PDB file of C-alpha atoms in Angstrom:
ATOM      1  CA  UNK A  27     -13.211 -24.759  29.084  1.00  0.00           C
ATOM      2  CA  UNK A  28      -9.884 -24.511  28.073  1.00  0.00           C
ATOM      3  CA  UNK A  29      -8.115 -23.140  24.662  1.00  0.00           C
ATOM      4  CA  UNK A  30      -7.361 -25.386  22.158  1.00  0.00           C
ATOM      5  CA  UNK A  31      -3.641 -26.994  22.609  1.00  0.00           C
ATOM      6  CA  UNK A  32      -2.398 -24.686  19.772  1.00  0.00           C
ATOM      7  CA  UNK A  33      -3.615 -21.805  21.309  1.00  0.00           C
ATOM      8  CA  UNK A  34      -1.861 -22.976  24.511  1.00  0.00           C
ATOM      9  CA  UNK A  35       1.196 -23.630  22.462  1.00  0.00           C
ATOM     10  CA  UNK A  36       1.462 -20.320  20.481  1.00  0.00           C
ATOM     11  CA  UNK A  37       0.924 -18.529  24.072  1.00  0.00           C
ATOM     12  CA  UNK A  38       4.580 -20.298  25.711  1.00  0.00           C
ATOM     13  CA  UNK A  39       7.000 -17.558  25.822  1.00  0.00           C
ATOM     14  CA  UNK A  40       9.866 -19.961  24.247  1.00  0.00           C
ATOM     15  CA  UNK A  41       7.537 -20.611  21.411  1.00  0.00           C
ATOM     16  CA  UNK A  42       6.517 -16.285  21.410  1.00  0.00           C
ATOM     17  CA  UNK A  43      10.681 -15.768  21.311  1.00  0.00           C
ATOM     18  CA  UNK A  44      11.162 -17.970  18.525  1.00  0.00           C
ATOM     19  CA  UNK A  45       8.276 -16.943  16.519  1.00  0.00           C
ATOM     20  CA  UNK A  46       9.385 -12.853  17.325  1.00  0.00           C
ATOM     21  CA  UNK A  47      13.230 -13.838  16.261  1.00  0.00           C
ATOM     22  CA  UNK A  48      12.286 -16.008  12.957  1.00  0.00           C
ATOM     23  CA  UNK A  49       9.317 -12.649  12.272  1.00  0.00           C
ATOM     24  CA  UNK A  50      12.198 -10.086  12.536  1.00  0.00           C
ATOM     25  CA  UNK A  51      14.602 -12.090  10.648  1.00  0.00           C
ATOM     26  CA  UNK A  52      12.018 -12.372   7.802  1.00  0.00           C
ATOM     27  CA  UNK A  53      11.026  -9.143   7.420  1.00  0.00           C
ATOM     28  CA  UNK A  54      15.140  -8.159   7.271  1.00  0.00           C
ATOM     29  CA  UNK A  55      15.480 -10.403   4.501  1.00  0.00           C
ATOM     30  CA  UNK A  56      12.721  -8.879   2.722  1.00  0.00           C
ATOM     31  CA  UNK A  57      14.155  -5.492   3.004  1.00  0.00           C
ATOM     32  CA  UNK A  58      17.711  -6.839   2.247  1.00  0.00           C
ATOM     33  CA  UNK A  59      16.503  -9.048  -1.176  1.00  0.00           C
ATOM     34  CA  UNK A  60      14.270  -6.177  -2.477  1.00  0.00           C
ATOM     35  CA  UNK A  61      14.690  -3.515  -4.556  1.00  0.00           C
ATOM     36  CA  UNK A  62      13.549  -0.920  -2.141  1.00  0.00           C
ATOM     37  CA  UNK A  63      12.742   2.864  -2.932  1.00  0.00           C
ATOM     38  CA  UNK A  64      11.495   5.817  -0.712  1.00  0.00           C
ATOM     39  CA  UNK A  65       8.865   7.439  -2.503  1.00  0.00           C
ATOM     40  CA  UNK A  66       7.036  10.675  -0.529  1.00  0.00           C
ATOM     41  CA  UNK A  67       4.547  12.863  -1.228  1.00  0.00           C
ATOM     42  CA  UNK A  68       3.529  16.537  -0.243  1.00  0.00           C
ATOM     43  CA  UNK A  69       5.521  17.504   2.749  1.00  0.00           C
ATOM     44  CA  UNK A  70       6.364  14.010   3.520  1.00  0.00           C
ATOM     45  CA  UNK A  71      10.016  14.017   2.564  1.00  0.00           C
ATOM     46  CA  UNK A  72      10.994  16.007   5.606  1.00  0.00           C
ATOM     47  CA  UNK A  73       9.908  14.265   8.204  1.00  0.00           C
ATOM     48  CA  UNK A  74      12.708  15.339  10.241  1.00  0.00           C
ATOM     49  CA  UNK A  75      11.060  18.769  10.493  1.00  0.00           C
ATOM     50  CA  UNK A  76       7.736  17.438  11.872  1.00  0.00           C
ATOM     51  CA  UNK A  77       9.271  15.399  14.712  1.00  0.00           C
ATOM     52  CA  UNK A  78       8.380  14.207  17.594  1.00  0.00           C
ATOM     53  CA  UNK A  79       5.300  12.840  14.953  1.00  0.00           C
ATOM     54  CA  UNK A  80       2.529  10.661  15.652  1.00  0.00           C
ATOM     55  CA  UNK A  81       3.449   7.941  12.439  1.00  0.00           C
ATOM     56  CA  UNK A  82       0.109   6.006  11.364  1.00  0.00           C
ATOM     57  CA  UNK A  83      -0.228   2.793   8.679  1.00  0.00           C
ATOM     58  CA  UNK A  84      -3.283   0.680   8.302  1.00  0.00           C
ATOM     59  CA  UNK A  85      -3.388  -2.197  10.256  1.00  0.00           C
ATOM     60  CA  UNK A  86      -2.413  -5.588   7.706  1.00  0.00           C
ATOM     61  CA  UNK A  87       0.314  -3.073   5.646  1.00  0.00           C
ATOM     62  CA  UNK A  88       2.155  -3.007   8.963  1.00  0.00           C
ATOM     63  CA  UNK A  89       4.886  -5.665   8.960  1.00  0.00           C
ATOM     64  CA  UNK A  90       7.819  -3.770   6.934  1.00  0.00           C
ATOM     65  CA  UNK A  91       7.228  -0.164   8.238  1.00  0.00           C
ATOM     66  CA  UNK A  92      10.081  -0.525  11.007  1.00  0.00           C
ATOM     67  CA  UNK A  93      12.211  -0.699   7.763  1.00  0.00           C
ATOM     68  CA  UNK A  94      11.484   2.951   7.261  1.00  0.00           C
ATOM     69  CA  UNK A  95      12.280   4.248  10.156  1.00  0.00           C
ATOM     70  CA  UNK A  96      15.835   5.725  11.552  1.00  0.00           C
ATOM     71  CA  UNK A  97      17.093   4.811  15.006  1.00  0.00           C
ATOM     72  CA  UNK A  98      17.228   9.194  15.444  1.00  0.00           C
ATOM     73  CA  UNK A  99      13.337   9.170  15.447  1.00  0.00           C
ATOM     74  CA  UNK A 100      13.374   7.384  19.288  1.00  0.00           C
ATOM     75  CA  UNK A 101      10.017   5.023  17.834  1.00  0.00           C
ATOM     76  CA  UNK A 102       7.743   3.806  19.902  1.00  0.00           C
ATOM     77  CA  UNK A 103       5.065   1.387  18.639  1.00  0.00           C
ATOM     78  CA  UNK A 104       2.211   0.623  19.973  1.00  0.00           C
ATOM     79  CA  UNK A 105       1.052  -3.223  19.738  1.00  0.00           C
ATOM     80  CA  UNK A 106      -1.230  -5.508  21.335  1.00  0.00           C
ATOM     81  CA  UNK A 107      -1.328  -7.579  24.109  1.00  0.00           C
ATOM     82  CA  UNK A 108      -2.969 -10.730  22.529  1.00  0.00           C
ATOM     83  CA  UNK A 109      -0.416 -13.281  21.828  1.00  0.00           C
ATOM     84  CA  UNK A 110       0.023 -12.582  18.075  1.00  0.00           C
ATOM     85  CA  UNK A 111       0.918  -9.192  19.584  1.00  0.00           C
ATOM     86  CA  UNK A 112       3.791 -10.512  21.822  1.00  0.00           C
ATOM     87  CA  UNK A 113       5.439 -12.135  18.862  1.00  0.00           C
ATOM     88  CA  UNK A 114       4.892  -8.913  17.016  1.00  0.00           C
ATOM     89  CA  UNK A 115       6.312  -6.881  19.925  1.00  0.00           C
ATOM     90  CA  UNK A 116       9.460  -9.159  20.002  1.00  0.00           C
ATOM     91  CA  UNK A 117      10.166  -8.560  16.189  1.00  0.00           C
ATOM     92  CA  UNK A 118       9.750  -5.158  16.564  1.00  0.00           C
ATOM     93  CA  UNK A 119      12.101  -4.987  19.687  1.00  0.00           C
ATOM     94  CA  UNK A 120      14.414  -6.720  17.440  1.00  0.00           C
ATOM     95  CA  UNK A 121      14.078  -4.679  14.132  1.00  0.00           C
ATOM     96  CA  UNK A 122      15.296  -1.477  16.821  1.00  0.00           C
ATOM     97  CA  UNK A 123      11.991  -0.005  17.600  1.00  0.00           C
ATOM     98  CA  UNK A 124      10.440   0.367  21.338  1.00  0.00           C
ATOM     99  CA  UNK A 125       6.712  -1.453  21.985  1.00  0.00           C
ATOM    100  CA  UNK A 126       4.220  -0.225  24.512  1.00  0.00           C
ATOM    101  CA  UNK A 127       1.585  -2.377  24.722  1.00  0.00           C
ATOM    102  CA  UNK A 128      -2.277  -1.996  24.227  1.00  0.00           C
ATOM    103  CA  UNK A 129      -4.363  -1.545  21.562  1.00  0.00           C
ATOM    104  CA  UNK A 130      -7.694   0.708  20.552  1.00  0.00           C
ATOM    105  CA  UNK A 131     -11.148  -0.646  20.340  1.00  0.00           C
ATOM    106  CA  UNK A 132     -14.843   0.587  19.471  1.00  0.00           C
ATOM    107  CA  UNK A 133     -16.931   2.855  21.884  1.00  0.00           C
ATOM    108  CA  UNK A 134     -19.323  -0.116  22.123  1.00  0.00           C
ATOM    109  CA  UNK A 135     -15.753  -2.391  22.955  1.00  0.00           C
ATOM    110  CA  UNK A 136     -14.934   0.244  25.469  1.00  0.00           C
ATOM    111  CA  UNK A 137     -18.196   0.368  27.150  1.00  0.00           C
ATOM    112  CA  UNK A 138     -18.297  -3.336  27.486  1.00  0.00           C
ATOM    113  CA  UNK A 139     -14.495  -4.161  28.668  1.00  0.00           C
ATOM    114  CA  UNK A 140     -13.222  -0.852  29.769  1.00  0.00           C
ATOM    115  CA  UNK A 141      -9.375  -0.747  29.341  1.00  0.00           C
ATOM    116  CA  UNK A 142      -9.285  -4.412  29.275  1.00  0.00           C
ATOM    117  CA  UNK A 143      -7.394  -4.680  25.995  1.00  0.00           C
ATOM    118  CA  UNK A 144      -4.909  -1.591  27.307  1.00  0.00           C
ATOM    119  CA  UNK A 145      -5.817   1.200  24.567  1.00  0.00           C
ATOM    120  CA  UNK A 146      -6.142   4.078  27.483  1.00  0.00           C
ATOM    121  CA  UNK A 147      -3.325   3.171  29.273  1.00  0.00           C
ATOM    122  CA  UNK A 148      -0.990   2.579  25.607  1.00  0.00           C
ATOM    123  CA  UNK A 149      -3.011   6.000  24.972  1.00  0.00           C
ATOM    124  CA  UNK A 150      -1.501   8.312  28.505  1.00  0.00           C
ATOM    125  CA  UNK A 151       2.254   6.783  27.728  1.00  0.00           C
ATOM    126  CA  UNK A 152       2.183   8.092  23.939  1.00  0.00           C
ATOM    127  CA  UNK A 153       1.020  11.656  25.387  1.00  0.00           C
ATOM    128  CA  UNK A 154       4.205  11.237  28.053  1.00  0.00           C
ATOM    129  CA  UNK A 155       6.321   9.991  25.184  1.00  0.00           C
ATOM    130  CA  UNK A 156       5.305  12.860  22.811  1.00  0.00           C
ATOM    131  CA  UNK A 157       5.699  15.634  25.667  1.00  0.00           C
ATOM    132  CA  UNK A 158       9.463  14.177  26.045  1.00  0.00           C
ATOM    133  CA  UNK A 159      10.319  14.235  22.454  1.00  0.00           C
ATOM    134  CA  UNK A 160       9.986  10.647  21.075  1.00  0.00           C
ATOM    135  CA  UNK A 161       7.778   9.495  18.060  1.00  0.00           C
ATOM    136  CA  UNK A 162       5.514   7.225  18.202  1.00  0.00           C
ATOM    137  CA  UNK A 163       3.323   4.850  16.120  1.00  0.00           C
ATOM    138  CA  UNK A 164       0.114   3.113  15.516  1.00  0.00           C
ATOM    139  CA  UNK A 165      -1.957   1.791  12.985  1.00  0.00           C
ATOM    140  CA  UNK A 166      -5.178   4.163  12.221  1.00  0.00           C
ATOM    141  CA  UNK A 167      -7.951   1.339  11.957  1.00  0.00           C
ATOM    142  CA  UNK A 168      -8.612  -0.449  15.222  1.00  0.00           C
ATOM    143  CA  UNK A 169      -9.094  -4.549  15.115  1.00  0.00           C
ATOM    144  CA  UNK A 170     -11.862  -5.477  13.602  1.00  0.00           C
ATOM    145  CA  UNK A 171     -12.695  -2.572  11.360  1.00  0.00           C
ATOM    146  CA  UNK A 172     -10.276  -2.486   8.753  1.00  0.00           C
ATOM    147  CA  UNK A 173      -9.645   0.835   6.651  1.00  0.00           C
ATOM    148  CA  UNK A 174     -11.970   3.113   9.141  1.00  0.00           C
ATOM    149  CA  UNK A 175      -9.281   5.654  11.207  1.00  0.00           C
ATOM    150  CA  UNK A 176     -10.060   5.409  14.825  1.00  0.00           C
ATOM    151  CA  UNK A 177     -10.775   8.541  16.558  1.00  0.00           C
ATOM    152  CA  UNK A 178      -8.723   7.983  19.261  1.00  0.00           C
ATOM    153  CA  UNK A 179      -5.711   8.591  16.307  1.00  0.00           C
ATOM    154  CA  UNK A 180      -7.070  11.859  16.409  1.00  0.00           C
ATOM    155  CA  UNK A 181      -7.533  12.902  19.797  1.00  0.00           C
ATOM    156  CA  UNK A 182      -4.442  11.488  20.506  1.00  0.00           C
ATOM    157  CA  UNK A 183      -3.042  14.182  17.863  1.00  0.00           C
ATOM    158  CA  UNK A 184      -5.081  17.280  19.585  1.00  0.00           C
ATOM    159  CA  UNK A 185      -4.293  16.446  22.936  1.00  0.00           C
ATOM    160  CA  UNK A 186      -0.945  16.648  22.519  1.00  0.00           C
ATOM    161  CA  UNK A 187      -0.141  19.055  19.507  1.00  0.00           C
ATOM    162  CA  UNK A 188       2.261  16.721  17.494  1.00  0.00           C
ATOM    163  CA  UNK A 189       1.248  15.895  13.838  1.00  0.00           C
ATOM    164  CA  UNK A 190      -0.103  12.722  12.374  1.00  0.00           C
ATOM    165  CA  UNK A 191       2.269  11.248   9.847  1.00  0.00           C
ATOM    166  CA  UNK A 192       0.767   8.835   7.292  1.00  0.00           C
ATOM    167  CA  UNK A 193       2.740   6.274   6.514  1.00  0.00           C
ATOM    168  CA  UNK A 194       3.484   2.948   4.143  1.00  0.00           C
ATOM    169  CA  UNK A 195       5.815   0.836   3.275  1.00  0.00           C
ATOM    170  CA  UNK A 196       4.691  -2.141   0.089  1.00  0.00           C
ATOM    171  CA  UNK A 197       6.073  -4.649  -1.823  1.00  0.00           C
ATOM    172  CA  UNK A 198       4.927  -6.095  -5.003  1.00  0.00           C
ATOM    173  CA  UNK A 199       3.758  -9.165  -5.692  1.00  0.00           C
ATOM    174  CA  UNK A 200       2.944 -10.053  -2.427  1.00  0.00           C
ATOM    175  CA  UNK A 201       0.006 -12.527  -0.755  1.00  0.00           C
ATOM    176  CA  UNK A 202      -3.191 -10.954   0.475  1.00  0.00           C
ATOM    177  CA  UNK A 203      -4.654 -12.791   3.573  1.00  0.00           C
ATOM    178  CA  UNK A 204      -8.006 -13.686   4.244  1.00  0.00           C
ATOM    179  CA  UNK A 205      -7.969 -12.134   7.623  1.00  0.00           C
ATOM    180  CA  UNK A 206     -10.119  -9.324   8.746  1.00  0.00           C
ATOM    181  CA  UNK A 207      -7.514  -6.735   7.818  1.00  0.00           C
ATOM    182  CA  UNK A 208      -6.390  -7.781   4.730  1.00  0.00           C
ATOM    183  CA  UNK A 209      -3.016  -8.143   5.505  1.00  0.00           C
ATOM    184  CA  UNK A 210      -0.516  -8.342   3.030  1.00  0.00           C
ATOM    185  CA  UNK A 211       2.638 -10.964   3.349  1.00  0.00           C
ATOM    186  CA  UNK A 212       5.656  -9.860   1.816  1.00  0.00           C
ATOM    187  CA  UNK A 213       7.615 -11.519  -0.303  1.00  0.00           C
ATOM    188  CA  UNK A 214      11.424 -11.283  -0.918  1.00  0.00           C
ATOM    189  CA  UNK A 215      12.960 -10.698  -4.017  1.00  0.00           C
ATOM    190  CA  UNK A 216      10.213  -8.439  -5.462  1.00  0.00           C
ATOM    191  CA  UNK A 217       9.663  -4.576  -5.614  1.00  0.00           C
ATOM    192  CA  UNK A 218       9.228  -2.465  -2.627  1.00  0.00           C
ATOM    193  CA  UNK A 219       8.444   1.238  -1.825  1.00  0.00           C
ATOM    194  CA  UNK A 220       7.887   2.889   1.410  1.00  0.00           C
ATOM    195  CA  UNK A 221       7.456   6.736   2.324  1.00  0.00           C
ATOM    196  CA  UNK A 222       4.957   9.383   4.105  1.00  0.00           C
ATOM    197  CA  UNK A 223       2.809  11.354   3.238  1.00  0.00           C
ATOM    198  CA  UNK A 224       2.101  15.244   4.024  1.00  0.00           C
ATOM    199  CA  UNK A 225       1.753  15.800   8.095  1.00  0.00           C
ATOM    200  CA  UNK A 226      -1.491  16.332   9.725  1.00  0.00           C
ATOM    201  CA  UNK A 227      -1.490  19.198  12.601  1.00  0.00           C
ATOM    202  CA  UNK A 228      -5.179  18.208  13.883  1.00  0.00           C
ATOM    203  CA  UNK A 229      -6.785  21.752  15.215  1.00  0.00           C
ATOM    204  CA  UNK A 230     -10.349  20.621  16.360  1.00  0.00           C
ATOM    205  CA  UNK A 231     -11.706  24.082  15.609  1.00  0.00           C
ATOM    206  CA  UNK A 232     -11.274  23.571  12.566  1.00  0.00           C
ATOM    207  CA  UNK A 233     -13.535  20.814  12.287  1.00  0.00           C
ATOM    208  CA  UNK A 234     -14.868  17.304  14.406  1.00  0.00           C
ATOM    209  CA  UNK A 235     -13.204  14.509  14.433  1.00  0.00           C
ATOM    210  CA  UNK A 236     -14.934  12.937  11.832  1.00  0.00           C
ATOM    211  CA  UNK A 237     -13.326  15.319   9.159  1.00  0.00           C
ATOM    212  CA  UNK A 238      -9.862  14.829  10.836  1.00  0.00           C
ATOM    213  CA  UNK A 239     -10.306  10.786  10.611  1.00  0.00           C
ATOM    214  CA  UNK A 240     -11.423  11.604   6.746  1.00  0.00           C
ATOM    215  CA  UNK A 241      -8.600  13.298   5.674  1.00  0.00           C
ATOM    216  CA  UNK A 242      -5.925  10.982   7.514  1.00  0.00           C
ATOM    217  CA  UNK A 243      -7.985   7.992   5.666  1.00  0.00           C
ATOM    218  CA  UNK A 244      -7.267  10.144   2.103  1.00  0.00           C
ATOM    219  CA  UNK A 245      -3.635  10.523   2.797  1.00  0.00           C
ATOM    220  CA  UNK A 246      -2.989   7.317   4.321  1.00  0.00           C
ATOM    221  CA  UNK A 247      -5.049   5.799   1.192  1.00  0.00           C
ATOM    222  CA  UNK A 248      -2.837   8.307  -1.138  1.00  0.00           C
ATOM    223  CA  UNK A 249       0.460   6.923  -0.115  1.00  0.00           C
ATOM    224  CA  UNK A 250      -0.377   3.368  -0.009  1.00  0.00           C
ATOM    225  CA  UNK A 251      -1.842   3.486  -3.273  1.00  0.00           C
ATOM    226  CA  UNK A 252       1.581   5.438  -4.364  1.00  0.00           C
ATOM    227  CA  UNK A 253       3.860   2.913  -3.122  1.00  0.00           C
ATOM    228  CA  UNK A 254       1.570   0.070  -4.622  1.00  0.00           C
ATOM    229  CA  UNK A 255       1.815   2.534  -7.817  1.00  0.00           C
ATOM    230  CA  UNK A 256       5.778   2.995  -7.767  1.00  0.00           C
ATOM    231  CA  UNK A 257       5.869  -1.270  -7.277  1.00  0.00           C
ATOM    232  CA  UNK A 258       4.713  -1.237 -10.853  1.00  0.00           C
ATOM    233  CA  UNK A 259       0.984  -1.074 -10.667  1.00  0.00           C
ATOM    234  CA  UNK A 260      -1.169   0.909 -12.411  1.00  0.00           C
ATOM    235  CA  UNK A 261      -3.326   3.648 -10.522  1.00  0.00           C
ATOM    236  CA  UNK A 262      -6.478   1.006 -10.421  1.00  0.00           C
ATOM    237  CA  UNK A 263      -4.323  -1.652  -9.839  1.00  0.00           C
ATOM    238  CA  UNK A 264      -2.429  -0.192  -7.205  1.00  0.00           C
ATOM    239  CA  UNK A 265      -6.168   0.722  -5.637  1.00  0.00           C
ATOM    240  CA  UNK A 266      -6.888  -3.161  -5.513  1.00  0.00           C
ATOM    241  CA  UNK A 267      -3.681  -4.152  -4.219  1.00  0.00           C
ATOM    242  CA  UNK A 268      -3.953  -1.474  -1.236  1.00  0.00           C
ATOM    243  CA  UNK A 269      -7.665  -2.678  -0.582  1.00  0.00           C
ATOM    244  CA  UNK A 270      -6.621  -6.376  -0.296  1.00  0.00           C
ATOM    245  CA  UNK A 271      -7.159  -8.460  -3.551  1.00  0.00           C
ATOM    246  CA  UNK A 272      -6.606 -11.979  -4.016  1.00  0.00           C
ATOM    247  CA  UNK A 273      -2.912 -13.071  -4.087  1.00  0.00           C
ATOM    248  CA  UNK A 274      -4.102 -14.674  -7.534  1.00  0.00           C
ATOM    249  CA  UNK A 275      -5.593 -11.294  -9.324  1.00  0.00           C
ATOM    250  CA  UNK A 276      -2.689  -9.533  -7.659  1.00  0.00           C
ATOM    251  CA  UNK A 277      -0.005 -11.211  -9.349  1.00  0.00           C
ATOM    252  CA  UNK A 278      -1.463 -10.824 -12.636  1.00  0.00           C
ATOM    253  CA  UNK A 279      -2.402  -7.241 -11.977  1.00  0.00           C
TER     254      UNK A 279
END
């Protein structure tokens, strides 16, 4: 059975160009029509010490964070290969930031598909990337398990030695989707903060991955909830608004 036509039309690579170019222009004239601050915390104002750094966002907070990043950093992203993933690899090209393509999964996705959606192979050319001195990033949930770091974040960290950065970059008021990872659509003309958070050197003798993947969720959560917080929200307002809320309870936060 085939795919519905708009399926079939969102896959044609003039219509994956267009979409890319129009996604990249957008999120430029966000940026440019915003008052945008940088707003770190801990260690995270000298990033430039920590690099070649493994940068990390959750997935749906993800569309402005090439904003935040300097052409000096050599970033490579890593993004899907679905077709929502093309156009997003396009914009990114665009916005000055390198893609490789693939994306993580569960164990239970893994067992089933194999490398079928590229995660190992996206995972050996971030080691080669690392060992040669470019950054790289990734979102720390992996589709569909939103605000839950993947291990692979982790072992991707311990493998090679480089540090995780946490990082976010939000704009108030925005619209929260109704997709699986809440992901926020920014608006121009409002406020905007971006900035990381203290690196993570991940030593597995110092604990399993399970406490690694905890404390990347509590400084990723940290800064995103900072931003939110420097956007002009409250502390349990900027909470909500990292979480997800309602475009409606968001505006009147």
């Amino acid at each position: 059975m085939s795919a519905p036509w708009y399926k079939r039309f969102s896959r044609h690579p003039r219509v994956q160009h267009i979409a890319g170019n129009a996604l990249a222009s957008y999120v430029r004239f966000v940026h440019a029509t915003s008052r945008a601050q940088r707003h770190d915390l801990g260690d995270g104002a000298d990033v430039g010490a920590h690099l070649p750094g493994i940068f990390t966002f959750w997935h749906g907070e993800h569309f402005m964070t090439a904003m935040g990043v300097r052409p000096e950093w050599n970033m490579h992203v890593m993004i899907s290969r679905s077709g929502d993933g093309t156009i997003n690899a396009i914009a990114a090209e665009k916005l000055g930031l390198k893609t490789v393509r693939g994306a993580g999964e569960t164990k239970r996705g893994r067992a089933a598909k194999g490398n079928a959606k590229g995660g190992m192979t996206a995972y050996r050319a971030f080691v080669r990337l690392l060992e040669q001195g470019a950054s790289v990033a990734m979102t720390a949930d992996v589709p569909k398990i939103a605000r839950v770091v993947s291990p692979g974040l982790v072992r991707l960290a311990a493998a090679t030695g480089r540090p995780i950065v946490p990082a976010a970059y939000v704009t108030h008021p925005h619209i929260s989707l109704s997709s699986w990872d809440r992901a926020s659509l920014n608006l121009p003309f409002t406020r905007a903060a971006y900035g990381a958070n203290g690196p993570i050197t991940v030593d597995l003798s110092q604990g399993d991955e399970q406490h690694w993947c905890a404390l990347i969720k509590e400084r990723l959560d940290a800064i995103t909830e900072h931003c939110y917080a420097q956007c002009g929200l409250g502390p349990d307002a900027a909470r909500l608004a990292a979480a997800g809320p309602l475009a409606a309870d968001l505006r009147h936060a």
